[in-house]
Short mmCIF file of C-alpha atoms and ligand atoms in Angstrom, two decimals:
data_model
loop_
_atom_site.label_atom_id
_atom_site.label_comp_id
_atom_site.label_asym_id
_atom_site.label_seq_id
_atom_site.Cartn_x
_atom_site.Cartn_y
_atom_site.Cartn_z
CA UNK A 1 -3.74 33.04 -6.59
CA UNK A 2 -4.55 29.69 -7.39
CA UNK A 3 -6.31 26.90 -5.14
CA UNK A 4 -6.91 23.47 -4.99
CA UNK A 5 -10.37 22.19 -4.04
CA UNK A 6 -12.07 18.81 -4.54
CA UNK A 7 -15.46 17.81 -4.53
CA UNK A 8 -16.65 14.84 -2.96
CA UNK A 9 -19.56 13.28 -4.98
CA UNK A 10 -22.24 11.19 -3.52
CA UNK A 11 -21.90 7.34 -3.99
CA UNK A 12 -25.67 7.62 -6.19
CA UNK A 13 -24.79 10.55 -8.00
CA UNK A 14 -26.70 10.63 -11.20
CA UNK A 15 -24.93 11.36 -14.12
CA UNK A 16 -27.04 14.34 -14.94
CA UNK A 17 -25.86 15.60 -11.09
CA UNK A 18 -22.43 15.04 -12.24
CA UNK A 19 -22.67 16.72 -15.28
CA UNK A 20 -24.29 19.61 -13.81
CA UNK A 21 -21.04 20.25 -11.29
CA UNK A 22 -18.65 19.74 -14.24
CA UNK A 23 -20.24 22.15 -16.33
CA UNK A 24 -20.17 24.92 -13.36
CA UNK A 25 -16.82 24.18 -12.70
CA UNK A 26 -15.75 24.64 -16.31
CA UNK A 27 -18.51 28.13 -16.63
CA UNK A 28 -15.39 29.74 -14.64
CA UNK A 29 -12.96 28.61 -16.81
CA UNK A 30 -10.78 25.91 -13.92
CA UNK A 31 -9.21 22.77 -15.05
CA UNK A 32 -10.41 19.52 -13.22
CA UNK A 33 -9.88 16.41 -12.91
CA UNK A 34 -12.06 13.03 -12.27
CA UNK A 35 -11.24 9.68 -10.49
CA UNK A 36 -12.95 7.38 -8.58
CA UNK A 37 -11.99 6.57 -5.10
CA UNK A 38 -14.23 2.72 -4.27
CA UNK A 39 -17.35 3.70 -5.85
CA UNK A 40 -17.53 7.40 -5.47
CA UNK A 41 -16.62 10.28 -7.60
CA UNK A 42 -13.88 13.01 -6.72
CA UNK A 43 -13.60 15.80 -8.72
CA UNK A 44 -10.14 18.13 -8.24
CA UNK A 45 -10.66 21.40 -9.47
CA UNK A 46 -7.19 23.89 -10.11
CA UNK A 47 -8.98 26.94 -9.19
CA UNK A 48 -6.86 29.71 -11.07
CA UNK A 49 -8.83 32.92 -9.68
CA UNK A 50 -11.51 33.74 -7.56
CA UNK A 51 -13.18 30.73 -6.63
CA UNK A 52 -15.47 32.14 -4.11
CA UNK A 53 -18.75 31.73 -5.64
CA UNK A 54 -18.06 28.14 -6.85
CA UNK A 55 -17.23 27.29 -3.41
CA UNK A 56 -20.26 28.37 -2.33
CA UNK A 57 -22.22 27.13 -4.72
CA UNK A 58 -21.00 23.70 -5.06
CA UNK A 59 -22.32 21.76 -2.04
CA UNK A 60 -25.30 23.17 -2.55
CA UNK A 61 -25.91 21.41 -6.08
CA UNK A 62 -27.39 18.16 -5.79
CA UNK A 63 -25.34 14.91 -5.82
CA UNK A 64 -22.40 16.77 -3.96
CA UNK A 65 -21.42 15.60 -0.60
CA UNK A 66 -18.73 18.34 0.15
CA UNK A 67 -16.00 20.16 -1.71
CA UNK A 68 -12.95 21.42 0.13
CA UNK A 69 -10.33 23.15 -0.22
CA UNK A 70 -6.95 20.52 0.02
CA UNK A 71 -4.10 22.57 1.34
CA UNK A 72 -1.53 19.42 1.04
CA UNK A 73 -0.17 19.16 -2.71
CA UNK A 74 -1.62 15.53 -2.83
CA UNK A 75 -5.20 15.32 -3.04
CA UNK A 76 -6.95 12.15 -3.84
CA UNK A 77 -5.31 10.20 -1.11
CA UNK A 78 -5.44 13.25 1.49
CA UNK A 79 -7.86 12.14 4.66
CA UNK A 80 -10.27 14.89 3.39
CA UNK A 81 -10.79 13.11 0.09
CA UNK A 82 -12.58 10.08 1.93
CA UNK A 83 -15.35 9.85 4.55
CA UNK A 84 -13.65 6.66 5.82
CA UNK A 85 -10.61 5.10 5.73
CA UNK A 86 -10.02 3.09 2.74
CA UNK A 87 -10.11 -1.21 2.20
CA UNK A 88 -7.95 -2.37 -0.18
CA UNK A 89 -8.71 -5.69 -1.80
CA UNK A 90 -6.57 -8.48 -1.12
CA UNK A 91 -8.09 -11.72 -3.17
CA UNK A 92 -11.47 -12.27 -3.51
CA UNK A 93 -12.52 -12.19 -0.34
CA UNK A 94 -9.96 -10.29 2.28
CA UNK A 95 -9.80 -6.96 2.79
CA UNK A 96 -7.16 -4.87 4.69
CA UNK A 97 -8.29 -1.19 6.17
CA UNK A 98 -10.71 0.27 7.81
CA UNK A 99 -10.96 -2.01 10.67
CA UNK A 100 -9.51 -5.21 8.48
CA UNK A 101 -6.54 -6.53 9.27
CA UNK A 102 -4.00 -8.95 7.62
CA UNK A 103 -0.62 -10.72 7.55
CA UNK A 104 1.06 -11.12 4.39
CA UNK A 105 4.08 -13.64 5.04
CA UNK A 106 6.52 -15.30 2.64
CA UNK A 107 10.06 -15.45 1.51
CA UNK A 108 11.81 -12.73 -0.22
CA UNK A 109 12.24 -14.64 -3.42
CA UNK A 110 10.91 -17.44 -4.69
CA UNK A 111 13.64 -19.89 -5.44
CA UNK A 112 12.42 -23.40 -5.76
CA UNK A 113 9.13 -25.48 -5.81
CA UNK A 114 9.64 -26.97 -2.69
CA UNK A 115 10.82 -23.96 -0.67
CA UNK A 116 7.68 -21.69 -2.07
CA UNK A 117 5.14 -24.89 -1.57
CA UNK A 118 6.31 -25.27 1.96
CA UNK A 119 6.63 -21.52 2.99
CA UNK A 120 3.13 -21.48 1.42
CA UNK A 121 1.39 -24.34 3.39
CA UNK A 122 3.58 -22.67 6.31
CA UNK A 123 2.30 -19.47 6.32
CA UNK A 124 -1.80 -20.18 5.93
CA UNK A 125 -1.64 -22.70 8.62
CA UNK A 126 -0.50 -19.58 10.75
CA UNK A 127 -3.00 -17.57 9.56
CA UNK A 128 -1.50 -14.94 6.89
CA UNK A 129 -4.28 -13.76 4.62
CA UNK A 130 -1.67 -13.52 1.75
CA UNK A 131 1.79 -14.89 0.27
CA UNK A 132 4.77 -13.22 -0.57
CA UNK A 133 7.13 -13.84 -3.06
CA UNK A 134 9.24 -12.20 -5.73
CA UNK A 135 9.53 -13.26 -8.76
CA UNK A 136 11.54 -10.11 -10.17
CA UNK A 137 14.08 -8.99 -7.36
CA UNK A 138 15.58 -5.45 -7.16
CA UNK A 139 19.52 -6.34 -5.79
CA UNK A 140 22.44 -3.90 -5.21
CA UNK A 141 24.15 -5.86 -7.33
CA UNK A 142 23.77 -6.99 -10.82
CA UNK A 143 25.86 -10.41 -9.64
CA UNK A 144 23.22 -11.19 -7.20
CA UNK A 145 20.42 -13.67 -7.47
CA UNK A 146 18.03 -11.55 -9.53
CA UNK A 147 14.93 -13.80 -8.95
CA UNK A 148 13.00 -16.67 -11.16
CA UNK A 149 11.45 -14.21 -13.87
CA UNK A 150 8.78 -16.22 -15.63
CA UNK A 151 9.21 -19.22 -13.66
CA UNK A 152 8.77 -17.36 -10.28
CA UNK A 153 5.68 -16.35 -11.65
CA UNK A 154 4.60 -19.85 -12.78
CA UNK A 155 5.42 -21.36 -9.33
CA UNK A 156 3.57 -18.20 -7.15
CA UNK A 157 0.61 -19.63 -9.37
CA UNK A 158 0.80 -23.17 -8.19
CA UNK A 159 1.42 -22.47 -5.00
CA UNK A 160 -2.00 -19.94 -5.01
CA UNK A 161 -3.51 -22.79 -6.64
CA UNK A 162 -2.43 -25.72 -3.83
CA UNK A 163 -3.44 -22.86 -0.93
CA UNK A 164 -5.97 -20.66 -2.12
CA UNK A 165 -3.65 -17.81 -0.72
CA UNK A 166 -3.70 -14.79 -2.54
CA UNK A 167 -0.35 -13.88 -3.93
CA UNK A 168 1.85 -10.31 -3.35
CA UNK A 169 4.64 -9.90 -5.31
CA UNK A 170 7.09 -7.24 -6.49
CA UNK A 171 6.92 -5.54 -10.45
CA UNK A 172 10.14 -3.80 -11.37
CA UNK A 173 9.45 -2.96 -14.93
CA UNK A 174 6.42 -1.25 -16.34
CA UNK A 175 6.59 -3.95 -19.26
CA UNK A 176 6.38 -6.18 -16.86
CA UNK A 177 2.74 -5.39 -15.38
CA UNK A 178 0.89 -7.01 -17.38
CA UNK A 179 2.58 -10.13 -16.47
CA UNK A 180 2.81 -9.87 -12.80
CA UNK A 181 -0.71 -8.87 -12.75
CA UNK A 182 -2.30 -12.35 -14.23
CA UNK A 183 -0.65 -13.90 -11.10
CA UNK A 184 -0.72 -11.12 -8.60
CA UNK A 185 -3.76 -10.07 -6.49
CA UNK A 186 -1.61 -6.97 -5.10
CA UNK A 187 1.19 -5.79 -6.97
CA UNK A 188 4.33 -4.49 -4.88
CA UNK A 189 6.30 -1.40 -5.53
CA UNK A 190 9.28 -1.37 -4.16
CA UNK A 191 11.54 0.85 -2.06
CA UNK A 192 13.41 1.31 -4.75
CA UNK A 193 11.09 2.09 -7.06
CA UNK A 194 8.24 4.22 -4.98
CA UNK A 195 9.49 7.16 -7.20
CA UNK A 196 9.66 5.39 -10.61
CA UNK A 197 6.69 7.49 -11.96
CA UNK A 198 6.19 5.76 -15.21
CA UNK A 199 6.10 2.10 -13.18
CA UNK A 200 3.23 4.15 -10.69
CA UNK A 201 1.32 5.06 -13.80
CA UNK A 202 1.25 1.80 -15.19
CA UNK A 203 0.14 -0.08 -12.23
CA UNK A 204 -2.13 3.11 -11.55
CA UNK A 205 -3.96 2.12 -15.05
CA UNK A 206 -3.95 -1.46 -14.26
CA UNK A 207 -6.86 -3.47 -12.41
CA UNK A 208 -4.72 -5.04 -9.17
CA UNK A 209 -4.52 -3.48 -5.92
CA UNK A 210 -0.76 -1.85 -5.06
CA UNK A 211 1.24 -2.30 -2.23
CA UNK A 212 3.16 0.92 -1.88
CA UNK A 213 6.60 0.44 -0.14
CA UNK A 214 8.32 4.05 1.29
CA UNK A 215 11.32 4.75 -0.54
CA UNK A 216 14.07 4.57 2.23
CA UNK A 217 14.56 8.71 2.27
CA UNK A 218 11.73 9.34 1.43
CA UNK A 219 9.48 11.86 3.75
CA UNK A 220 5.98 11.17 4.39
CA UNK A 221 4.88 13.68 1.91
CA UNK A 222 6.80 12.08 -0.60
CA UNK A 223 5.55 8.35 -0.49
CA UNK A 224 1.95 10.16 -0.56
CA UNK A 225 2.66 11.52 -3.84
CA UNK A 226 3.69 8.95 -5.23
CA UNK A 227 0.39 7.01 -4.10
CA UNK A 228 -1.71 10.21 -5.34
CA UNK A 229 0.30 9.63 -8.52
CA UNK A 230 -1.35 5.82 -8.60
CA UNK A 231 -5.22 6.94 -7.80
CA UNK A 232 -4.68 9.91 -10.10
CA UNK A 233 -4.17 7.22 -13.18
CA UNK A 234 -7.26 5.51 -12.06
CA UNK A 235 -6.38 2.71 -9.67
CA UNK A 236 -7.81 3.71 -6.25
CA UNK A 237 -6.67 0.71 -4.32
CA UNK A 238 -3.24 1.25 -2.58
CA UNK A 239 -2.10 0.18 0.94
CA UNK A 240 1.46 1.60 1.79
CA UNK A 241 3.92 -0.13 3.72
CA UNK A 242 6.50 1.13 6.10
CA UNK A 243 9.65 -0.70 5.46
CA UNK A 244 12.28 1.43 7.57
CA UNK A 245 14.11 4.53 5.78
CA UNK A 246 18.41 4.60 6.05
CA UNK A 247 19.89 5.96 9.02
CA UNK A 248 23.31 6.62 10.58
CA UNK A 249 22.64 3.07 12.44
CA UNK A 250 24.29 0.43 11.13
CA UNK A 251 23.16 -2.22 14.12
CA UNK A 252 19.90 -2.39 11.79
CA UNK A 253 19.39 -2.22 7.79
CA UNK A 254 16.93 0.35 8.03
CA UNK A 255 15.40 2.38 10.60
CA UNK A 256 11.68 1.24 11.65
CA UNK A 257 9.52 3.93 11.55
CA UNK A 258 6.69 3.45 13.58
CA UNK A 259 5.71 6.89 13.41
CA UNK A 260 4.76 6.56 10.24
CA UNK A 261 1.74 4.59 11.13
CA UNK A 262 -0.38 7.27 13.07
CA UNK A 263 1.09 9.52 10.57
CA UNK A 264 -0.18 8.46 7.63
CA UNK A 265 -3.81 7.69 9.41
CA UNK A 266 -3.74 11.15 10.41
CA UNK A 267 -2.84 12.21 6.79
CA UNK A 268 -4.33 10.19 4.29
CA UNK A 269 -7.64 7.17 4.05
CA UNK A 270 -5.52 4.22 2.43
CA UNK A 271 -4.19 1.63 5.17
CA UNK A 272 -0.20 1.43 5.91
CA UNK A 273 0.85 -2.31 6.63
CA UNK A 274 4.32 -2.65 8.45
CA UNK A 275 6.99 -4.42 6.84
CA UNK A 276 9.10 -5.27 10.29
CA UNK A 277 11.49 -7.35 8.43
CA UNK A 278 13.34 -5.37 5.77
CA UNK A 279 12.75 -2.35 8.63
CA UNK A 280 15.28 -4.47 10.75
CA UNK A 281 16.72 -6.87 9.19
CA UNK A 282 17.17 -9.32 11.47
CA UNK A 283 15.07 -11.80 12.48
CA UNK A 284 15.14 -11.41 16.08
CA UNK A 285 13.68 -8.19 15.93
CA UNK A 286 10.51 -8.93 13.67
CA UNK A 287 8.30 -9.74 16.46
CA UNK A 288 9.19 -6.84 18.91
CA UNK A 289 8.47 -4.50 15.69
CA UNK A 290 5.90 -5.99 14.40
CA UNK A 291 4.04 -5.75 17.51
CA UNK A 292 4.93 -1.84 18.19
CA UNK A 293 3.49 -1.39 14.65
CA UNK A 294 -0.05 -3.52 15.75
CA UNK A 295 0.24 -0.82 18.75
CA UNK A 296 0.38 1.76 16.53
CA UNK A 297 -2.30 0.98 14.64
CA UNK A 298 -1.31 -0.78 11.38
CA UNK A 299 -3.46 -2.34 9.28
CA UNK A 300 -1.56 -5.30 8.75
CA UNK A 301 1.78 -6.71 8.39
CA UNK A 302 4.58 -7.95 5.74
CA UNK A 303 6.97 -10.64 6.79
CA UNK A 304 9.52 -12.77 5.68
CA UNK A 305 9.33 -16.12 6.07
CA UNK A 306 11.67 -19.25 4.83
CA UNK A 307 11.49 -22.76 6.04
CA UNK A 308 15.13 -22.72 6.20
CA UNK A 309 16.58 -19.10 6.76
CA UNK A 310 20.38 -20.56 6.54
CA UNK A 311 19.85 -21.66 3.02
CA UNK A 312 18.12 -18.37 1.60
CA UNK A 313 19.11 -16.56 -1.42
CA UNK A 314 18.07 -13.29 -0.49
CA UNK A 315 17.10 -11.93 3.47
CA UNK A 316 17.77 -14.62 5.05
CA UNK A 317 19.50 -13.26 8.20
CA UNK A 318 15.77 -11.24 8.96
CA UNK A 319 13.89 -14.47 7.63
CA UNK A 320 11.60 -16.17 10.33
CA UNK A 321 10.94 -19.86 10.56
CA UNK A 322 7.46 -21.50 10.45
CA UNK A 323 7.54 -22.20 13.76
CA UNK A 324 8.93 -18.35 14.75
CA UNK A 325 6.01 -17.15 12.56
CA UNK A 326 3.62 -19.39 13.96
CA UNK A 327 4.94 -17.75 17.34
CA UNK A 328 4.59 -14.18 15.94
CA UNK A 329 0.77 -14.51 14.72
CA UNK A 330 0.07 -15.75 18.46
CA UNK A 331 1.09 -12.84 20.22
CA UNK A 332 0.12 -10.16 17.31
CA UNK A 333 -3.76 -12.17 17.66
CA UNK A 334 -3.31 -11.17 21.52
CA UNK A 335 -2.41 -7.83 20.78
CA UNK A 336 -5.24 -7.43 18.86
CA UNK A 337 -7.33 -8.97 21.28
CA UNK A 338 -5.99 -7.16 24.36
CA UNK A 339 -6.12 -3.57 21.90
CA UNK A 340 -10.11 -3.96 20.22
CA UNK A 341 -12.11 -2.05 22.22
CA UNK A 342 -9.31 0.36 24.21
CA UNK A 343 -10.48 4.05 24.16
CA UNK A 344 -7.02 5.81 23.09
CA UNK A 345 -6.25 9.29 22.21
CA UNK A 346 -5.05 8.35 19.21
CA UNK A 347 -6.67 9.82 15.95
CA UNK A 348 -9.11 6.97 14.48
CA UNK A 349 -7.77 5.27 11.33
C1 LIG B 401 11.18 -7.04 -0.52
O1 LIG B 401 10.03 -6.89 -0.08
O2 LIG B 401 11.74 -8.16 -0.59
C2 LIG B 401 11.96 -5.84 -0.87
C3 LIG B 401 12.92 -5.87 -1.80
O3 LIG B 401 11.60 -4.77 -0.14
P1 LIG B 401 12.03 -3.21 -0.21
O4 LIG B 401 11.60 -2.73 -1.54
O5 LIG B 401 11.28 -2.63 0.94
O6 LIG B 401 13.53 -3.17 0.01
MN1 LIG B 402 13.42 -9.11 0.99
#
């Protein structure tokens, strides 16, 4: 019988203390496995055979703050892994999880200097903590607009330069993440690409935070392991994002999942942001979901935004205005406002 455990380290370890655990884990012969979650060290062990005396004996050796056994097949982003839920980086200086909460607004694609510059000035006068963007568009079809490449890249760099926004935006290609990344603060996976393993383990071994979309079948179990698959290469800093999953609907694009939010704070330490615009797609129906999702506990929020919808190459139809958004971060700040504090039921993110 074979069992997973994983051993929480203490955030002052000494190397000596960590040495010490890997060498008993190895005197029985089980294969492990090292990353670092923020600044502490988790250890996975593959216990093939009786594991009984290391379990015993393990958070008893100095250094160790627990080890436990992880019945779910993903580990490193599994609730048990972390004391607290996780922060992800966004910038230099914003953070969203564990308590911190941000808007990331912006139009799907970035298509000219004046639309980005003005969505831009748009979208940190309301308040967003971060732009959106891409540069590099997944489309059905190979006819569509298939974003600026290069260019897009260029221009997401001016316009972080003219607002001192941080900048989100999508990487297709794993060739491509080197690229992205001297521009992006948060790379974004797309739907479409949550199970392209070789793109997660390239952005996994890269330095920039990743914004994890869910695939649009995929189950909650899924979307974890393909986070896991990120943390496992090295990069602990994911968020995911709940962007809607198909449905036999066809009112909507996609089919909001709101459960998802508790769900994955039940399940897992990283923080799920809500993406209320592809999860609809239309823009009547952003604010109504994106403050269910606030309800629900999300840590922050995606949004499209275009300072003229009508004219958009890509999402226009669930595109906000400025002056919609401006609307929207109102009433999510008196959410908030009206939420901090409220005892729930609810398990704590
Ligand atoms: C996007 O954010 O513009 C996008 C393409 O999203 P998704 O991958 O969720 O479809
Ligand atoms: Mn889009």
């Amino acid at each position: 019988m074979s069992r997973e455990l994983i051993v929480v380290m203490r955030e002052e370890a000494l190397p000596q203390e960590v040495e010490a655990v890997l060498e008993r884990i190895r005197l029985d012969g089980f294969q492990l496995h090292t990353t670092m979650v923020g600044e502490r060290l988790l250890i996975s062990v593959l216990a093939e055979g009786d594991s009984a005396q290391l379990e015993q004996m393990l958070p008893q050796m100095d250094g160790v703050v627990r080890a436990l056994p992880v019945q779910s097949p993903y580990k490193l982003v599994a609730k048990e892994a972390s004391d607290r839920p996780s922060a992800v980086p966004i910038g230099p200086t914003a953070l969203i999880g564990d308590g911190h909460f941000g808007v990331i607004a912006g139009p799907c694609a970035v298509e000219d200097p004046d639309q980005l510059f003005a969505a831009a000035r748009a979208v940190r006068e309301a308040g967003a903590v971060a732009m959106r963007g891409g540069a590099y568009k997944p489309r059905s079809s190979p006819y569509s607009f298939q974003g600026l490449g290069p260019e897009g890249l260029r221009l997401l760099a001016e316009a972080k330069a003219r607002t001192g926004l941080a900048i989100v935006t999508e990487v297709l290609d794993p060739r491509h993440v080197e690229a992205v990344s001297a521009v992006a603060d948060v790379l974004q996976v797309g739907a479409r690409n949550m199970q392209n393993f070789a793109l997660l383990r390239e952005v996994g071994q890269g330095s920039r935070p990743v914004m994890l979309k869910r695939g649009m079948n995929a189950t909650y179990e899924e979307w974890l392991m393909a986070a896991e698959y990120i943390l496992a290469s090295g990069n602990p800093n994911v968020m995911l994002c709940e962007r809607g999953v198909r449905s036999f609907e066809t009112y909507t694009r996609n089919l909001f999942d709101v459960a998802a939010i508790p769900a994955v704070h039940e399940l897992s330490h990283l923080p799920v942001i809500a993406d209320p615009s592809h999860g609809s797609g239309r823009w009547r129906m952003v604010e109504p979901l994106a403050l269910a999702a606030v309800a629900a506990g999300a840590d922050g929020l995606l949004v499209e935004v275009h300072p003229n919808p009508a004219r958009a190459l890509s999402d226009g139809a669930q595109s906000l205005t400025p002056d919609h958004f401006s609307r929207l971060m109102t009433a999510v700040t008196a959410l908030r406002r009206a939420l901090i504090g409220q005892e729930t039921i609810a398990p704590k993110a």
